[in-house]
Coordinates of C-alpha atoms in Angstrom, one line a residue:
Chain S
M1 CA 0.2 0.0 -0.2
S2 CA 1.5 3.4 -0.9
P3 CA 2.1 5.7 1.9
G4 CA -0.9 8.0 0.9
A5 CA -3.3 5.2 0.6
R6 CA -2.1 4.1 4.0
L7 CA -2.8 7.4 5.9
V8 CA -6.4 7.7 4.4
A9 CA -7.0 4.0 5.5
V10 CA -5.8 4.5 9.1
L11 CA -7.4 7.6 9.6
G12 CA -10.6 6.3 8.2
V13 CA -10.5 3.4 10.7
L14 CA -9.7 5.8 13.6
A15 CA -12.3 8.3 12.6
L16 CA -15.2 5.3 12.4
V17 CA -13.8 4.3 15.9
L18 CA -14.2 7.9 17.0
L19 CA -17.7 8.4 15.5
L20 CA -18.9 5.0 17.2
V21 CA -17.2 5.8 20.8
G22 CA -18.8 9.4 20.3
A23 CA -22.3 8.2 19.8
A24 CA -22.2 5.6 22.3
A25 CA -21.1 8.5 24.5
L26 CA -24.3 10.4 24.0
F27 CA -26.3 7.4 25.3
V28 CA -24.4 7.4 28.5
G29 CA -24.8 9.9 31.7
S30 CA -26.1 10.3 35.1
A31 CA -29.4 11.8 33.9
A32 CA -30.6 8.4 32.8
L33 CA -32.4 8.9 29.4
S34 CA -33.7 6.0 27.6
P35 CA -31.7 5.2 24.3
G36 CA -35.1 6.1 22.7
A37 CA -35.5 9.7 24.2
V38 CA -31.7 10.1 23.4
L39 CA -32.7 9.5 19.7
A40 CA -35.6 11.7 19.8
A41 CA -33.9 14.5 20.9
L42 CA -31.1 13.8 18.2
T43 CA -34.0 13.6 15.3
G44 CA -35.3 17.0 16.7
R45 CA -38.7 15.2 17.5
T46 CA -38.6 16.3 21.1
G47 CA -38.8 20.0 20.6
A48 CA -35.8 22.1 21.5
R49 CA -36.9 22.6 24.7
S50 CA -37.4 19.4 26.2
I51 CA -35.1 18.5 29.0
E52 CA -33.9 15.4 26.8
S53 CA -32.9 17.7 24.0
V54 CA -31.1 20.0 26.5
V55 CA -29.2 16.9 28.2
T56 CA -28.3 15.4 24.9
L57 CA -27.6 18.5 22.8
S58 CA -26.3 21.0 25.0
I59 CA -24.7 19.1 27.8
R60 CA -23.0 16.0 26.6
L61 CA -22.6 16.7 22.9
P62 CA -20.3 19.9 23.8
R63 CA -18.6 17.8 26.5
I64 CA -17.9 14.8 23.8
A65 CA -16.4 17.5 21.7
V66 CA -14.4 19.3 24.3
A67 CA -12.9 15.5 25.4
A68 CA -12.2 14.5 21.6
L69 CA -10.3 17.8 21.1
A70 CA -8.3 17.9 24.3
G71 CA -7.2 14.2 23.9
G72 CA -6.0 14.8 19.9
A73 CA -4.3 18.0 21.1
L74 CA -2.4 16.4 23.9
A75 CA -1.3 13.3 22.1
V76 CA -0.2 15.3 19.3
A77 CA 1.9 17.4 22.1
G78 CA 3.2 13.9 23.0
V79 CA 4.2 13.1 19.5
A80 CA 5.8 16.4 19.3
F81 CA 7.8 16.5 22.5
Q82 CA 8.9 13.0 21.9
A83 CA 10.5 14.0 18.5
L84 CA 12.0 17.3 19.8
T85 CA 13.8 15.5 22.3
R86 CA 14.3 12.1 20.8
N87 CA 13.2 10.8 24.3
P88 CA 10.2 8.2 24.0
L89 CA 9.0 8.9 27.4
A90 CA 8.5 12.7 27.0
E91 CA 5.0 14.0 27.2
P92 CA 3.6 17.5 28.4
S93 CA 2.9 16.0 32.3
V94 CA 6.1 14.3 32.6
L95 CA 7.9 17.2 31.4
G96 CA 6.5 19.7 33.6
V97 CA 5.0 21.8 30.5
S98 CA 1.5 21.0 32.0
G99 CA 2.5 22.0 35.4
G100 CA 4.1 25.4 34.2
A101 CA 0.6 26.1 31.9
A102 CA -1.4 25.3 34.7
F103 CA 0.7 27.6 37.4
G104 CA -0.2 30.3 34.2
V105 CA -3.7 29.5 34.7
V106 CA -4.0 29.8 38.3
I107 CA -2.1 33.2 38.4
G108 CA -4.7 34.3 35.4
Q109 CA -7.4 33.1 37.3
S110 CA -6.1 35.0 40.8
V111 CA -5.9 38.3 38.7
G112 CA -9.5 37.9 37.8
L113 CA -9.8 36.0 34.5
G114 CA -12.3 33.5 34.3
F115 CA -15.8 33.3 33.0
G116 CA -16.6 34.3 29.5
V117 CA -14.8 33.9 26.1
L118 CA -12.4 36.5 26.9
G119 CA -11.5 35.3 30.3
A120 CA -11.0 31.9 28.3
A121 CA -8.7 33.6 25.9
G122 CA -6.5 35.4 28.7
L123 CA -6.3 32.1 30.6
T124 CA -4.9 30.4 27.2
A125 CA -2.4 33.0 26.8
F126 CA -1.2 32.5 30.7
A127 CA -1.1 28.8 30.2
F128 CA 1.0 29.3 27.2
A129 CA 3.3 31.6 29.0
G130 CA 3.6 29.1 31.7
A131 CA 4.0 26.3 29.2
V132 CA 7.2 28.1 27.5
V133 CA 8.6 29.1 30.8
A134 CA 8.5 25.3 32.2
A135 CA 9.7 23.8 29.1
G136 CA 12.6 26.3 29.1
A137 CA 13.6 25.4 32.4
V138 CA 13.6 22.0 31.6
Y139 CA 15.9 22.5 29.0
L140 CA 18.3 24.6 31.3
V141 CA 17.8 22.2 34.2
A142 CA 18.9 19.1 32.1
G143 CA 21.5 21.2 30.2
A144 CA 21.6 22.3 26.8
G145 CA 22.6 20.0 23.9
R146 CA 22.3 16.6 23.9
L147 CA 20.0 15.3 26.7
S148 CA 20.0 12.1 27.7
V149 CA 16.6 10.3 28.6
Q150 CA 16.9 10.0 32.5
T151 CA 18.3 13.7 32.6
L152 CA 15.5 15.0 30.8
L153 CA 13.1 13.2 32.7
L154 CA 14.7 14.2 35.9
A155 CA 14.4 17.8 34.9
G156 CA 11.0 17.5 34.0
V157 CA 10.1 15.9 37.6
I158 CA 11.8 18.7 39.1
V159 CA 10.4 21.4 37.1
G160 CA 6.7 19.9 37.7
L161 CA 7.2 19.5 41.5
F162 CA 8.6 23.3 41.6
F163 CA 5.3 24.7 39.7
A164 CA 3.1 22.0 41.7
S165 CA 4.9 23.9 44.9
A166 CA 4.4 27.4 43.3
I167 CA 0.5 26.5 42.8
T168 CA -0.1 25.7 46.3
V169 CA 1.6 29.1 47.2
V170 CA -0.8 31.2 45.1
I171 CA -3.6 29.0 46.2
S172 CA -2.7 29.6 50.0
F173 CA -2.5 33.5 49.5
V174 CA -5.3 33.9 47.1
D175 CA -9.0 34.1 48.3
V176 CA -10.5 31.0 48.1
N177 CA -13.6 32.3 46.6
R178 CA -11.5 33.2 43.6
L179 CA -10.2 29.8 43.0
G180 CA -12.9 27.5 44.2
G181 CA -13.1 24.2 42.0
V182 CA -9.1 24.6 41.6
I183 CA -8.5 21.2 43.2
H184 CA -10.8 19.3 40.8
W185 CA -9.6 21.4 37.8
L186 CA -5.9 20.4 38.7
L187 CA -6.8 16.9 38.4
G188 CA -8.0 17.4 35.0
N189 CA -11.6 18.1 34.6
L190 CA -13.2 18.4 31.5
A191 CA -16.8 20.2 31.6
T192 CA -19.5 21.4 29.1
I193 CA -17.9 24.8 27.8
P194 CA -20.2 27.4 26.0
P195 CA -20.0 27.6 22.2
A196 CA -17.9 30.6 22.0
S197 CA -15.2 29.2 24.0
L198 CA -15.4 25.6 22.4
G199 CA -14.9 27.6 19.4
L200 CA -11.7 29.6 20.6
F201 CA -10.6 26.1 21.9
A202 CA -10.9 24.2 18.5
L203 CA -9.0 27.3 16.9
T204 CA -6.0 27.3 19.4
A205 CA -5.6 23.6 19.2
A206 CA -5.8 23.7 15.3
A207 CA -3.1 26.2 15.3
G208 CA -0.7 24.1 17.5
L209 CA -1.7 21.3 15.2
A210 CA -0.9 23.5 12.0
L211 CA 2.6 24.2 13.3
V212 CA 3.4 20.5 14.1
L213 CA 1.4 18.5 11.0
P214 CA 3.1 20.0 8.0
H215 CA 6.8 19.1 9.9
A216 CA 6.4 15.5 10.2
R217 CA 8.6 14.4 7.5
E218 CA 11.2 16.4 8.8
L219 CA 10.6 15.2 12.4
N220 CA 11.3 11.9 11.0
L221 CA 14.7 13.3 9.6
L222 CA 15.5 14.7 13.1
A223 CA 15.1 11.3 14.6
L224 CA 18.4 10.3 12.9
G225 CA 20.1 13.2 14.7
E226 CA 20.4 17.1 14.3
E227 CA 23.6 17.0 12.1
A228 CA 22.3 14.2 10.0
A229 CA 19.0 16.2 9.7
Q230 CA 20.8 19.2 8.9
Q231 CA 23.0 17.7 6.0
L232 CA 19.5 16.5 4.6
G233 CA 18.2 19.8 4.4
V234 CA 16.3 20.6 7.5
D235 CA 17.0 24.0 9.1
A236 CA 17.0 22.1 12.7
E237 CA 16.7 25.1 14.8
R238 CA 14.0 26.6 13.1
L239 CA 12.3 23.2 13.0
K240 CA 12.7 22.8 16.8
L241 CA 11.4 26.1 17.5
Q242 CA 8.3 25.6 15.5
I243 CA 7.6 22.1 17.0
F244 CA 7.9 23.5 20.4
A245 CA 5.7 26.6 20.0
G246 CA 3.1 23.8 18.4
A247 CA 3.6 21.6 21.5
A248 CA 3.3 24.3 24.0
L249 CA 0.3 25.6 22.3
L250 CA -1.4 22.4 22.1
T251 CA -0.4 21.7 25.9
A252 CA -1.6 25.4 26.9
S253 CA -4.9 25.2 25.1
V254 CA -5.8 21.9 27.2
V255 CA -4.9 23.0 30.3
A256 CA -6.8 26.6 30.2
F257 CA -9.8 24.8 29.0
A258 CA -9.6 21.5 30.6
G259 CA -6.9 21.1 33.3
P260 CA -3.7 19.3 33.2
I261 CA -5.0 16.3 32.2
G262 CA -1.9 13.6 32.5
F263 CA -0.5 10.6 30.3
V264 CA -2.7 10.9 27.0
G265 CA 0.4 12.2 25.3
L266 CA 2.2 9.1 26.5
I267 CA -0.4 6.5 26.4
V268 CA -2.0 7.0 22.9
P269 CA 1.4 7.7 20.7
H270 CA 2.9 4.6 21.9
A271 CA -0.1 2.4 21.6
L272 CA -0.1 3.8 17.7
R273 CA 3.3 3.3 17.4
L274 CA 2.9 -0.4 18.2
L275 CA 0.5 -0.8 15.7
L276 CA 1.6 1.8 12.8
G277 CA 5.4 2.1 13.1
P278 CA 7.3 5.1 13.8
D279 CA 6.7 7.5 10.9
N280 CA 5.7 10.8 11.9
R281 CA 4.1 11.6 9.1
L282 CA 1.1 8.7 9.8
L283 CA 1.8 9.1 13.7
V284 CA 0.9 12.6 13.9
P285 CA -2.5 12.9 12.3
A286 CA -3.2 9.5 13.8
A287 CA -2.3 10.8 17.2
F288 CA -4.7 13.7 16.9
V289 CA -7.7 11.1 16.2
G290 CA -6.6 8.3 18.5
G291 CA -6.1 11.1 21.4
G292 CA -9.7 12.0 21.1
I293 CA -10.9 8.4 21.2
F294 CA -8.9 7.6 24.1
L295 CA -9.9 11.0 26.2
L296 CA -13.5 10.6 25.3
A297 CA -13.8 7.0 26.3
A298 CA -12.2 7.8 29.9
D299 CA -14.2 11.1 30.3
T300 CA -17.5 8.6 29.5
V301 CA -16.4 6.3 32.3
A302 CA -15.4 9.4 34.4
R303 CA -18.8 11.0 34.3
S304 CA -20.9 7.8 34.7
I305 CA -19.1 5.4 37.0
V306 CA -20.3 7.4 40.4
A307 CA -23.4 8.8 39.2
P308 CA -24.9 11.3 40.1
A309 CA -21.3 12.6 41.0
E310 CA -18.4 12.7 38.7
L311 CA -15.0 12.0 38.7
S312 CA -12.0 14.3 37.0
V313 CA -11.0 12.7 33.9
G314 CA -7.4 13.0 35.0
V315 CA -7.8 10.4 37.5
I316 CA -8.7 7.9 35.1
T317 CA -6.1 9.0 32.6
S318 CA -3.6 8.8 35.3
F319 CA -5.0 5.1 36.6
C320 CA -4.1 3.9 33.1
G321 CA -1.0 6.1 32.4
A322 CA 1.1 5.4 35.2
P323 CA 1.1 1.7 35.1
F324 CA 1.7 2.0 31.6
F325 CA 4.4 4.2 32.0
V326 CA 6.2 1.7 34.3
W327 CA 5.8 -1.3 31.9
L328 CA 7.0 1.0 29.0
L329 CA 10.0 1.6 31.6
R330 CA 10.7 -2.0 32.5
T331 CA 10.1 -3.5 28.9
R332 CA 10.7 -1.6 26.1
Y333 CA 12.9 1.1 27.2
R334 CA 15.3 -0.8 29.6
A335 CA 18.3 -0.2 27.5
L336 CA 17.9 3.5 27.4
L337 CA 18.1 3.5 31.1
Chain T
M1 CA -33.3 34.3 71.1
A2 CA -36.6 34.5 71.4
G3 CA -37.1 37.0 68.4
L4 CA -34.8 34.4 66.5
R5 CA -37.5 31.7 67.3
A6 CA -40.5 33.9 66.3
R7 CA -39.1 34.8 63.1
V8 CA -38.2 31.2 62.2
R9 CA -41.8 30.2 63.1
A10 CA -43.1 33.0 61.2
V11 CA -41.2 31.5 58.1
E12 CA -42.5 28.2 58.9
Q13 CA -46.3 29.8 58.9
A14 CA -45.9 31.5 55.9
V15 CA -44.9 28.5 53.5
A16 CA -47.0 26.1 55.3
A17 CA -49.8 26.4 53.0
G18 CA -47.8 26.4 50.0
S19 CA -46.7 23.6 47.4
R20 CA -43.0 22.5 48.2
P21 CA -41.0 23.2 45.0
R22 CA -38.1 21.3 43.8
V23 CA -34.8 23.6 44.4
L24 CA -31.3 23.3 43.1
Y25 CA -28.8 24.9 45.5
V26 CA -25.7 25.8 43.6
L27 CA -22.8 25.6 46.1
W28 CA -20.2 25.9 43.3
P29 CA -20.7 26.1 39.4
E30 CA -17.7 24.1 38.2
P31 CA -17.5 21.6 39.1
L32 CA -21.1 21.7 40.3
I33 CA -20.9 21.4 44.2
V34 CA -24.4 21.1 45.8
P35 CA -25.7 20.5 49.2
G36 CA -26.3 16.8 50.3
R37 CA -28.3 15.0 53.0
E38 CA -26.2 16.0 55.9
S39 CA -25.9 19.8 54.9
L40 CA -27.0 22.8 57.2
V41 CA -28.2 23.9 53.6
T42 CA -30.6 21.2 52.7
E43 CA -32.2 21.5 56.2
L44 CA -33.0 25.1 55.8
I45 CA -34.1 24.7 52.3
E46 CA -37.0 22.4 54.0
I47 CA -37.8 24.8 56.5
A48 CA -37.9 27.7 53.9
G49 CA -40.7 25.4 52.1
G50 CA -38.6 23.7 49.5
R51 CA -37.3 20.4 48.4
S52 CA -33.6 20.1 47.6
I53 CA -32.8 17.9 44.4
S54 CA -29.7 16.9 46.0
A55 CA -31.2 15.9 49.4
S56 CA -30.7 12.5 49.3
E57 CA -26.9 12.7 48.3
G58 CA -24.7 10.7 50.8
T59 CA -22.2 13.3 51.6
D60 CA -22.5 16.7 53.0
Y61 CA -21.2 18.4 49.9
P62 CA -21.1 16.1 46.9
R63 CA -20.2 16.9 43.4
F64 CA -23.1 16.5 41.0
A65 CA -23.2 15.9 37.2
L66 CA -25.0 18.9 35.3
E67 CA -27.0 16.5 33.4
A68 CA -28.2 15.0 36.6
A69 CA -29.5 18.2 37.9
V70 CA -31.1 19.2 35.1
A71 CA -32.8 15.8 34.7
R72 CA -34.2 16.5 38.2
A73 CA -36.2 19.8 36.8
P74 CA -35.6 22.0 39.8
E75 CA -38.4 24.6 39.9
V76 CA -36.1 27.0 41.7
I77 CA -32.5 27.6 41.2
L78 CA -30.2 29.3 43.9
L79 CA -26.8 30.4 42.9
A80 CA -25.0 31.0 46.6
N81 CA -22.3 34.0 46.4
H82 CA -19.4 33.8 48.3
S83 CA -18.7 36.9 50.4
A84 CA -16.5 39.2 47.7
S85 CA -18.3 40.0 44.2
T86 CA -16.6 36.7 42.8
G87 CA -16.8 33.5 43.2
G88 CA -19.7 30.8 42.8
I89 CA -22.1 32.9 40.7
D90 CA -22.1 32.1 37.2
R91 CA -25.6 33.2 35.7
E92 CA -24.8 32.7 32.0
R93 CA -24.2 29.4 32.0
W94 CA -27.6 28.4 33.4
R95 CA -29.8 31.2 31.6
G96 CA -29.1 28.8 28.3
L97 CA -30.6 25.7 29.8
T98 CA -34.1 27.0 29.1
S99 CA -36.0 23.8 29.2
V100 CA -35.3 23.9 33.2
P101 CA -38.6 25.1 34.6
A102 CA -36.8 27.4 36.7
I103 CA -35.2 28.6 33.8
R104 CA -38.3 29.0 31.8
D105 CA -40.0 30.8 34.9
G106 CA -37.4 33.2 35.4
R107 CA -36.6 31.7 39.0
L108 CA -32.8 31.9 39.2
H109 CA -31.7 34.0 42.0
A110 CA -28.7 34.6 43.5
V111 CA -28.5 34.0 47.4
N112 CA -25.9 35.4 50.1
G113 CA -24.0 32.2 50.9
D114 CA -22.4 33.9 53.9
L115 CA -25.6 33.7 55.7
L116 CA -26.3 30.3 54.8
H117 CA -23.0 28.3 55.1
R118 CA -22.1 29.2 58.4
Y119 CA -23.5 28.4 62.0
G120 CA -24.8 31.5 63.7
P121 CA -27.6 33.7 64.3
R122 CA -27.4 35.3 60.7
I123 CA -28.7 32.0 59.6
V124 CA -31.8 33.5 60.4
D125 CA -31.6 36.2 57.7
G126 CA -30.2 33.5 55.5
L127 CA -33.7 31.6 55.8
E128 CA -35.9 34.3 55.3
Q129 CA -33.9 35.2 52.3
L130 CA -34.2 31.5 50.9
A131 CA -37.8 31.7 51.7
R132 CA -38.6 34.8 49.9
A133 CA -37.0 33.3 46.9
I134 CA -38.4 29.7 47.2
H135 CA -42.2 31.3 47.9
P136 CA -42.4 34.6 46.8
E137 CA -46.2 34.7 47.1
A138 CA -45.9 34.3 50.7
F139 CA -44.2 37.4 51.4
R140 CA -46.3 40.0 49.4

């Protein structure tokens, strides 16, 4: 099969799975609607003002969209950080980048940014600044130049812990009424967001994706080493800067709208590499759809397992991700450590 | 003290004849936190002549799914304000849910959480505020 045909086939299958999981998620939730009621709401037979219609179309559907978008963004950020650092275990939360973005959001909230689409735009800017600072700090701590796998991970852990403490400091000083709900948000918490904010989220995630996706071929060359990539005509410095900006933007948008959800950028790219191989031209778009499938499934569990209460989706991804990380470390990447 | 007791009795009498509308009390909008079985606010809503839709939830202040709240079709929604101007209030989010009886009938109110969440004599002020929001017809 030609690479183009393979890409179309893989994306087609993944998109179909995403649609199926999304459709299933519409029927699940604590409101206990019958499948018939959901179908009636979807086909418009209940009237736009019925409870069934509001639950299905105004609460579940936007949340499904947020979950799919956030999962895709995080998975692509994972692929990007892994290619950028040539480290298979790099990922926004492991690298401390999510922690930096979260610190940015908490600062933004404590100066009064909050509800509404303008507030969300401001929070995204704060998150992006935090992500850039954190990633820069990891780079400095690990020592610029060739980064060994363990040095980079250690630097990421240190920076992540630093920002976690910084967040605690802010929470201790700021009126709790400004930061209420922050504990749930820090675990990674998907919620139904208004259409304007959802549009803004989609735009920022698309901008991040647009910085990474066109350079997938060059990322393959970068895997050979920077010098080799240079010799093959890749402007490595410029490429790294673009990928870095894209990954930071993807991470920041998710953190601003859903909180620092961990491990999606690790689980999804690795699962897809096992299935599809390491070619980034296939991996980057596949990770966007695959990440959506994974986080959507995790969120559907999170919002139905303890109904009528809810869990934060980050709890589910961490319960999956932490053992997966250990498994990767003990089996596939033993030789690297 | 006798004065406070008299005011509580006055509230009880004023709402005794009316129906008991379903009340959603929003302690925090995102994630949605509501008063559960053991909480003070649940009891105050009872006395003020309403029924909290989260009155049977297990813990004091449980997290609650938005769609579960909507599905229980609250007839009155009370958004708790916390001291400063910031905090729990997020009216816009609720205004969009036009199929909820409380929103359809324009019965979305802000209440002063400081009077309702803390044990003390001001609770009676809070109770009167609740009763007016739940049974405006009894206090004309």
